[in-house]
Amino acid sequence: MRPSVRPVASSLQLKRVAIRDNPKVIVAGFVDVLRDGFARHGISSEVIAADARAEGQYIVTYTALRSWDVTPYLSHAEIRIEIDGRQVAYAEYHLRGKGGFSMMKWQGVRTKMDPVIDKLLGSASP
């Protein structure tokens, strides 16, 4: 697994984001990990409804997919940060071949996503 990341530009002063709820995501704890990651970089967040208006705000959208092998596990995730419809950052986590025989595929969401979020927000350190 190697994340694909286009990080937040250091010129952006990201202080607050609105995370658009994605009710299709059923990966337990994903939004909590996302919010904790933003907080770790000094960025406050709020979760807004999927259909909420949010002009002039940094909006975070996400998707997360599970696969199954004895138990469900996170196999793919994408995070996008946009403002007024323009994407300013992107990160993707993807297990090739859904993890195959690797025991690491059963690691928790936080273990998998924290490094991805840190790369996404690296230049947005407090």
Short mmCIF file of N, CA and C in Angstrom, two decimals:
data_model
loop_
_atom_site.label_atom_id
_atom_site.label_comp_id
_atom_site.label_asym_id
_atom_site.label_seq_id
_atom_site.Cartn_x
_atom_site.Cartn_y
_atom_site.Cartn_z
N MET A 1 0.84 -1.18 0.00
CA MET A 1 0.00 0.00 0.00
C MET A 1 0.88 1.23 0.00
N ARG A 2 0.63 2.10 -0.94
CA ARG A 2 1.32 3.39 -0.98
C ARG A 2 0.27 4.45 -1.26
N PRO A 3 0.06 5.36 -0.32
CA PRO A 3 -1.00 6.36 -0.54
C PRO A 3 -0.64 7.31 -1.67
N SER A 4 -1.66 7.74 -2.37
CA SER A 4 -1.53 8.77 -3.39
C SER A 4 -2.05 10.06 -2.77
N VAL A 5 -1.18 11.06 -2.65
CA VAL A 5 -1.56 12.27 -1.93
C VAL A 5 -1.13 13.52 -2.71
N ARG A 6 -2.06 14.45 -2.84
CA ARG A 6 -1.76 15.81 -3.30
C ARG A 6 -2.07 16.69 -2.10
N PRO A 7 -1.05 17.08 -1.32
CA PRO A 7 -1.29 17.75 -0.04
C PRO A 7 -1.80 19.18 -0.18
N VAL A 8 -2.29 19.68 0.94
CA VAL A 8 -2.72 21.07 1.05
C VAL A 8 -1.50 21.96 0.82
N ALA A 9 -1.63 22.94 -0.02
CA ALA A 9 -0.52 23.88 -0.27
C ALA A 9 -0.20 24.67 0.98
N SER A 10 1.09 24.92 1.19
CA SER A 10 1.50 25.66 2.39
C SER A 10 0.95 27.09 2.38
N SER A 11 0.58 27.60 1.21
CA SER A 11 0.05 28.96 1.14
C SER A 11 -1.39 29.06 1.68
N LEU A 12 -2.08 27.93 1.78
CA LEU A 12 -3.46 27.96 2.31
C LEU A 12 -3.41 28.00 3.83
N GLN A 13 -4.17 28.86 4.39
CA GLN A 13 -4.26 28.96 5.84
C GLN A 13 -5.50 28.21 6.31
N LEU A 14 -5.40 26.92 6.34
CA LEU A 14 -6.52 26.06 6.72
C LEU A 14 -6.67 26.08 8.23
N LYS A 15 -7.75 26.65 8.71
CA LYS A 15 -8.01 26.71 10.16
C LYS A 15 -9.27 25.95 10.54
N ARG A 16 -10.19 25.83 9.56
CA ARG A 16 -11.48 25.20 9.84
C ARG A 16 -11.99 24.53 8.57
N VAL A 17 -12.57 23.34 8.72
CA VAL A 17 -13.17 22.64 7.59
C VAL A 17 -14.55 22.12 7.98
N ALA A 18 -15.37 21.91 6.98
CA ALA A 18 -16.67 21.27 7.16
C ALA A 18 -16.59 19.91 6.48
N ILE A 19 -16.85 18.86 7.21
CA ILE A 19 -16.80 17.51 6.66
C ILE A 19 -18.22 17.13 6.25
N ARG A 20 -18.40 16.93 4.95
CA ARG A 20 -19.73 16.59 4.42
C ARG A 20 -20.02 15.12 4.72
N ASP A 21 -21.07 14.87 5.49
CA ASP A 21 -21.45 13.52 5.87
C ASP A 21 -21.69 12.66 4.63
N ASN A 22 -21.17 11.45 4.64
CA ASN A 22 -21.42 10.48 3.57
C ASN A 22 -22.10 9.28 4.20
N PRO A 23 -23.43 9.23 4.17
CA PRO A 23 -24.16 8.15 4.83
C PRO A 23 -23.92 6.78 4.21
N LYS A 24 -23.32 6.73 3.03
CA LYS A 24 -23.03 5.43 2.40
C LYS A 24 -21.81 4.74 3.02
N VAL A 25 -20.98 5.51 3.73
CA VAL A 25 -19.79 4.94 4.35
C VAL A 25 -20.18 4.23 5.64
N ILE A 26 -19.86 2.94 5.69
CA ILE A 26 -20.20 2.15 6.88
C ILE A 26 -18.96 1.64 7.61
N VAL A 27 -17.81 2.25 7.32
CA VAL A 27 -16.57 1.89 8.00
C VAL A 27 -16.60 2.53 9.39
N ALA A 28 -16.68 1.72 10.41
CA ALA A 28 -16.80 2.21 11.78
C ALA A 28 -15.63 3.11 12.17
N GLY A 29 -15.94 4.27 12.71
CA GLY A 29 -14.94 5.19 13.23
C GLY A 29 -14.22 6.04 12.21
N PHE A 30 -14.58 5.95 10.94
CA PHE A 30 -13.84 6.67 9.91
C PHE A 30 -13.90 8.19 10.13
N VAL A 31 -15.06 8.73 10.37
CA VAL A 31 -15.19 10.18 10.55
C VAL A 31 -14.45 10.63 11.81
N ASP A 32 -14.49 9.85 12.87
CA ASP A 32 -13.75 10.20 14.08
C ASP A 32 -12.25 10.28 13.81
N VAL A 33 -11.72 9.33 13.06
CA VAL A 33 -10.30 9.34 12.70
C VAL A 33 -9.99 10.57 11.85
N LEU A 34 -10.87 10.89 10.94
CA LEU A 34 -10.70 12.06 10.08
C LEU A 34 -10.67 13.35 10.92
N ARG A 35 -11.64 13.51 11.80
CA ARG A 35 -11.70 14.70 12.65
C ARG A 35 -10.48 14.80 13.57
N ASP A 36 -10.06 13.67 14.13
CA ASP A 36 -8.87 13.67 14.98
C ASP A 36 -7.62 14.08 14.19
N GLY A 37 -7.55 13.64 12.94
CA GLY A 37 -6.41 14.01 12.10
C GLY A 37 -6.35 15.50 11.84
N PHE A 38 -7.50 16.10 11.54
CA PHE A 38 -7.53 17.55 11.34
C PHE A 38 -7.14 18.26 12.64
N ALA A 39 -7.69 17.81 13.76
CA ALA A 39 -7.38 18.43 15.05
C ALA A 39 -5.89 18.34 15.37
N ARG A 40 -5.27 17.23 15.03
CA ARG A 40 -3.84 17.04 15.27
C ARG A 40 -3.01 18.09 14.53
N HIS A 41 -3.56 18.62 13.45
CA HIS A 41 -2.87 19.64 12.66
C HIS A 41 -3.41 21.05 12.94
N GLY A 42 -4.14 21.19 14.05
CA GLY A 42 -4.63 22.50 14.45
C GLY A 42 -5.79 23.02 13.63
N ILE A 43 -6.53 22.12 12.98
CA ILE A 43 -7.65 22.50 12.13
C ILE A 43 -8.93 22.02 12.78
N SER A 44 -9.84 22.92 13.07
CA SER A 44 -11.11 22.52 13.66
C SER A 44 -12.03 22.01 12.56
N SER A 45 -12.97 21.16 12.94
CA SER A 45 -13.87 20.58 11.94
C SER A 45 -15.27 20.44 12.53
N GLU A 46 -16.22 20.42 11.63
CA GLU A 46 -17.59 20.11 11.98
C GLU A 46 -18.12 19.20 10.89
N VAL A 47 -19.05 18.33 11.24
CA VAL A 47 -19.68 17.46 10.27
C VAL A 47 -20.99 18.13 9.86
N ILE A 48 -21.17 18.26 8.55
CA ILE A 48 -22.40 18.87 8.03
C ILE A 48 -23.17 17.83 7.23
N ALA A 49 -24.45 18.09 7.04
CA ALA A 49 -25.30 17.17 6.29
C ALA A 49 -24.83 17.08 4.84
N ALA A 50 -25.13 15.96 4.22
CA ALA A 50 -24.72 15.71 2.84
C ALA A 50 -25.23 16.78 1.88
N ASP A 51 -26.38 17.37 2.18
CA ASP A 51 -26.97 18.35 1.26
C ASP A 51 -26.87 19.79 1.77
N ALA A 52 -26.08 20.03 2.79
CA ALA A 52 -25.94 21.38 3.36
C ALA A 52 -25.20 22.31 2.41
N ARG A 53 -25.64 23.56 2.37
CA ARG A 53 -24.94 24.58 1.57
C ARG A 53 -23.69 25.00 2.33
N ALA A 54 -22.62 25.27 1.59
CA ALA A 54 -21.37 25.59 2.28
C ALA A 54 -20.45 26.46 1.43
N GLU A 55 -20.99 27.53 0.86
CA GLU A 55 -20.18 28.42 0.05
C GLU A 55 -19.11 29.10 0.90
N GLY A 56 -17.93 29.26 0.32
CA GLY A 56 -16.85 29.97 1.00
C GLY A 56 -16.18 29.19 2.11
N GLN A 57 -16.51 27.93 2.28
CA GLN A 57 -15.90 27.10 3.31
C GLN A 57 -15.05 26.01 2.65
N TYR A 58 -14.05 25.55 3.38
CA TYR A 58 -13.32 24.37 2.93
C TYR A 58 -14.18 23.17 3.27
N ILE A 59 -14.51 22.38 2.25
CA ILE A 59 -15.37 21.22 2.41
C ILE A 59 -14.55 19.96 2.22
N VAL A 60 -14.70 19.04 3.14
CA VAL A 60 -14.03 17.75 3.05
C VAL A 60 -15.08 16.71 2.66
N THR A 61 -14.81 16.00 1.58
CA THR A 61 -15.66 14.88 1.21
C THR A 61 -14.81 13.62 1.29
N TYR A 62 -15.45 12.51 1.54
CA TYR A 62 -14.70 11.28 1.73
C TYR A 62 -15.53 10.09 1.25
N THR A 63 -14.83 9.03 0.97
CA THR A 63 -15.45 7.73 0.75
C THR A 63 -14.53 6.70 1.38
N ALA A 64 -15.10 5.64 1.87
CA ALA A 64 -14.31 4.57 2.48
C ALA A 64 -15.03 3.25 2.20
N LEU A 65 -14.28 2.29 1.73
CA LEU A 65 -14.85 0.99 1.37
C LEU A 65 -14.24 -0.12 2.21
N ARG A 66 -15.07 -1.08 2.53
CA ARG A 66 -14.59 -2.24 3.28
C ARG A 66 -14.54 -3.44 2.35
N SER A 67 -13.67 -4.33 2.71
CA SER A 67 -13.63 -5.66 2.10
C SER A 67 -13.81 -6.66 3.22
N TRP A 68 -13.97 -7.90 2.86
CA TRP A 68 -14.26 -8.93 3.85
C TRP A 68 -13.32 -10.11 3.68
N ASP A 69 -12.69 -10.52 4.77
CA ASP A 69 -11.88 -11.73 4.82
C ASP A 69 -11.88 -12.15 6.28
N VAL A 70 -12.78 -12.98 6.65
CA VAL A 70 -13.05 -13.40 8.02
C VAL A 70 -13.78 -12.31 8.79
N THR A 71 -13.31 -11.07 8.62
CA THR A 71 -13.93 -9.91 9.26
C THR A 71 -13.78 -8.71 8.31
N PRO A 72 -14.64 -7.71 8.41
CA PRO A 72 -14.48 -6.56 7.50
C PRO A 72 -13.26 -5.72 7.87
N TYR A 73 -12.66 -5.10 6.84
CA TYR A 73 -11.51 -4.24 7.03
C TYR A 73 -11.50 -3.15 5.96
N LEU A 74 -10.86 -2.03 6.26
CA LEU A 74 -10.77 -0.91 5.33
C LEU A 74 -9.84 -1.28 4.18
N SER A 75 -10.34 -1.20 2.94
CA SER A 75 -9.51 -1.54 1.79
C SER A 75 -9.28 -0.35 0.84
N HIS A 76 -10.11 0.68 0.94
CA HIS A 76 -9.96 1.84 0.05
C HIS A 76 -10.61 3.06 0.70
N ALA A 77 -9.95 4.20 0.57
CA ALA A 77 -10.52 5.45 1.08
C ALA A 77 -10.00 6.61 0.25
N GLU A 78 -10.83 7.62 0.10
CA GLU A 78 -10.44 8.86 -0.59
C GLU A 78 -10.91 10.04 0.25
N ILE A 79 -10.08 11.06 0.28
CA ILE A 79 -10.41 12.30 0.98
C ILE A 79 -10.13 13.45 0.03
N ARG A 80 -11.10 14.33 -0.13
CA ARG A 80 -10.93 15.51 -0.98
C ARG A 80 -11.23 16.75 -0.14
N ILE A 81 -10.44 17.81 -0.37
CA ILE A 81 -10.71 19.10 0.25
C ILE A 81 -10.95 20.07 -0.90
N GLU A 82 -12.09 20.77 -0.83
CA GLU A 82 -12.48 21.71 -1.88
C GLU A 82 -12.95 23.01 -1.26
N ILE A 83 -12.90 24.06 -2.07
CA ILE A 83 -13.53 25.32 -1.70
C ILE A 83 -14.20 25.85 -2.95
N ASP A 84 -15.47 26.17 -2.82
CA ASP A 84 -16.28 26.68 -3.94
C ASP A 84 -16.13 25.82 -5.20
N GLY A 85 -16.15 24.50 -5.01
CA GLY A 85 -16.10 23.56 -6.14
C GLY A 85 -14.72 23.31 -6.71
N ARG A 86 -13.69 23.92 -6.16
CA ARG A 86 -12.31 23.75 -6.64
C ARG A 86 -11.54 22.87 -5.66
N GLN A 87 -11.01 21.75 -6.16
CA GLN A 87 -10.26 20.83 -5.31
C GLN A 87 -8.90 21.43 -4.98
N VAL A 88 -8.56 21.44 -3.67
CA VAL A 88 -7.27 21.99 -3.24
C VAL A 88 -6.34 20.93 -2.66
N ALA A 89 -6.89 19.74 -2.36
CA ALA A 89 -6.06 18.66 -1.85
C ALA A 89 -6.80 17.33 -2.02
N TYR A 90 -6.02 16.25 -2.09
CA TYR A 90 -6.61 14.92 -2.33
C TYR A 90 -5.70 13.86 -1.73
N ALA A 91 -6.31 12.83 -1.16
CA ALA A 91 -5.54 11.70 -0.66
C ALA A 91 -6.32 10.42 -0.91
N GLU A 92 -5.58 9.36 -1.22
CA GLU A 92 -6.20 8.06 -1.46
C GLU A 92 -5.40 6.99 -0.73
N TYR A 93 -6.13 6.11 -0.06
CA TYR A 93 -5.56 4.92 0.55
C TYR A 93 -6.14 3.74 -0.22
N HIS A 94 -5.29 2.83 -0.67
CA HIS A 94 -5.80 1.69 -1.43
C HIS A 94 -4.92 0.47 -1.18
N LEU A 95 -5.55 -0.62 -0.77
CA LEU A 95 -4.84 -1.88 -0.62
C LEU A 95 -4.87 -2.60 -1.96
N ARG A 96 -3.72 -2.80 -2.56
CA ARG A 96 -3.66 -3.54 -3.82
C ARG A 96 -4.14 -4.97 -3.58
N GLY A 97 -4.97 -5.43 -4.50
CA GLY A 97 -5.48 -6.79 -4.37
C GLY A 97 -6.24 -7.02 -3.07
N LYS A 98 -6.79 -5.91 -2.52
CA LYS A 98 -7.53 -5.95 -1.25
C LYS A 98 -6.70 -6.53 -0.10
N GLY A 99 -5.39 -6.39 -0.21
CA GLY A 99 -4.51 -6.82 0.87
C GLY A 99 -3.96 -8.22 0.73
N GLY A 100 -4.55 -9.01 -0.17
CA GLY A 100 -4.05 -10.37 -0.40
C GLY A 100 -3.87 -11.16 0.88
N PHE A 101 -2.67 -11.71 1.05
CA PHE A 101 -2.38 -12.52 2.24
C PHE A 101 -1.73 -11.72 3.36
N SER A 102 -1.57 -10.43 3.15
CA SER A 102 -0.91 -9.60 4.16
C SER A 102 -1.76 -9.51 5.43
N MET A 103 -1.12 -9.72 6.55
CA MET A 103 -1.81 -9.59 7.84
C MET A 103 -2.09 -8.13 8.16
N MET A 104 -1.40 -7.21 7.50
CA MET A 104 -1.58 -5.78 7.76
C MET A 104 -2.95 -5.29 7.30
N LYS A 105 -3.63 -6.04 6.47
CA LYS A 105 -4.94 -5.58 5.99
C LYS A 105 -5.95 -5.46 7.13
N TRP A 106 -5.72 -6.16 8.23
CA TRP A 106 -6.65 -6.10 9.35
C TRP A 106 -6.30 -5.00 10.36
N GLN A 107 -5.30 -4.18 10.05
CA GLN A 107 -5.00 -3.08 10.95
C GLN A 107 -6.21 -2.16 11.03
N GLY A 108 -6.32 -1.43 12.10
CA GLY A 108 -7.46 -0.54 12.30
C GLY A 108 -7.46 0.65 11.37
N VAL A 109 -8.60 1.31 11.32
CA VAL A 109 -8.77 2.48 10.46
C VAL A 109 -7.75 3.56 10.84
N ARG A 110 -7.55 3.81 12.12
CA ARG A 110 -6.62 4.85 12.57
C ARG A 110 -5.20 4.53 12.11
N THR A 111 -4.77 3.31 12.26
CA THR A 111 -3.41 2.91 11.85
C THR A 111 -3.21 3.12 10.36
N LYS A 112 -4.23 2.83 9.58
CA LYS A 112 -4.13 2.98 8.13
C LYS A 112 -4.24 4.43 7.69
N MET A 113 -5.15 5.19 8.29
CA MET A 113 -5.46 6.53 7.79
C MET A 113 -4.61 7.65 8.38
N ASP A 114 -4.10 7.51 9.61
CA ASP A 114 -3.31 8.60 10.20
C ASP A 114 -2.14 9.02 9.32
N PRO A 115 -1.34 8.09 8.78
CA PRO A 115 -0.24 8.53 7.92
C PRO A 115 -0.72 9.24 6.65
N VAL A 116 -1.85 8.80 6.11
CA VAL A 116 -2.41 9.42 4.90
C VAL A 116 -2.86 10.85 5.22
N ILE A 117 -3.58 11.00 6.33
CA ILE A 117 -4.06 12.32 6.75
C ILE A 117 -2.87 13.24 7.04
N ASP A 118 -1.84 12.71 7.69
CA ASP A 118 -0.66 13.52 7.99
C ASP A 118 0.02 14.00 6.71
N LYS A 119 0.09 13.17 5.69
CA LYS A 119 0.68 13.60 4.40
C LYS A 119 -0.22 14.64 3.73
N LEU A 120 -1.53 14.44 3.82
CA LEU A 120 -2.49 15.37 3.23
C LEU A 120 -2.36 16.76 3.86
N LEU A 121 -2.20 16.80 5.17
CA LEU A 121 -2.21 18.06 5.92
C LEU A 121 -0.82 18.51 6.38
N GLY A 122 0.20 17.84 5.93
CA GLY A 122 1.57 18.11 6.41
C GLY A 122 1.96 19.56 6.43
N SER A 123 1.57 20.30 5.39
CA SER A 123 1.94 21.71 5.33
C SER A 123 1.00 22.58 6.14
N ALA A 124 -0.05 21.97 6.69
CA ALA A 124 -1.02 22.73 7.48
C ALA A 124 -0.78 22.58 8.97
N SER A 125 0.46 22.35 9.35
CA SER A 125 0.79 22.19 10.77
C SER A 125 0.52 23.49 11.52
N PRO A 126 0.14 23.36 12.80
CA PRO A 126 -0.14 24.56 13.60
C PRO A 126 1.10 25.38 13.84
#
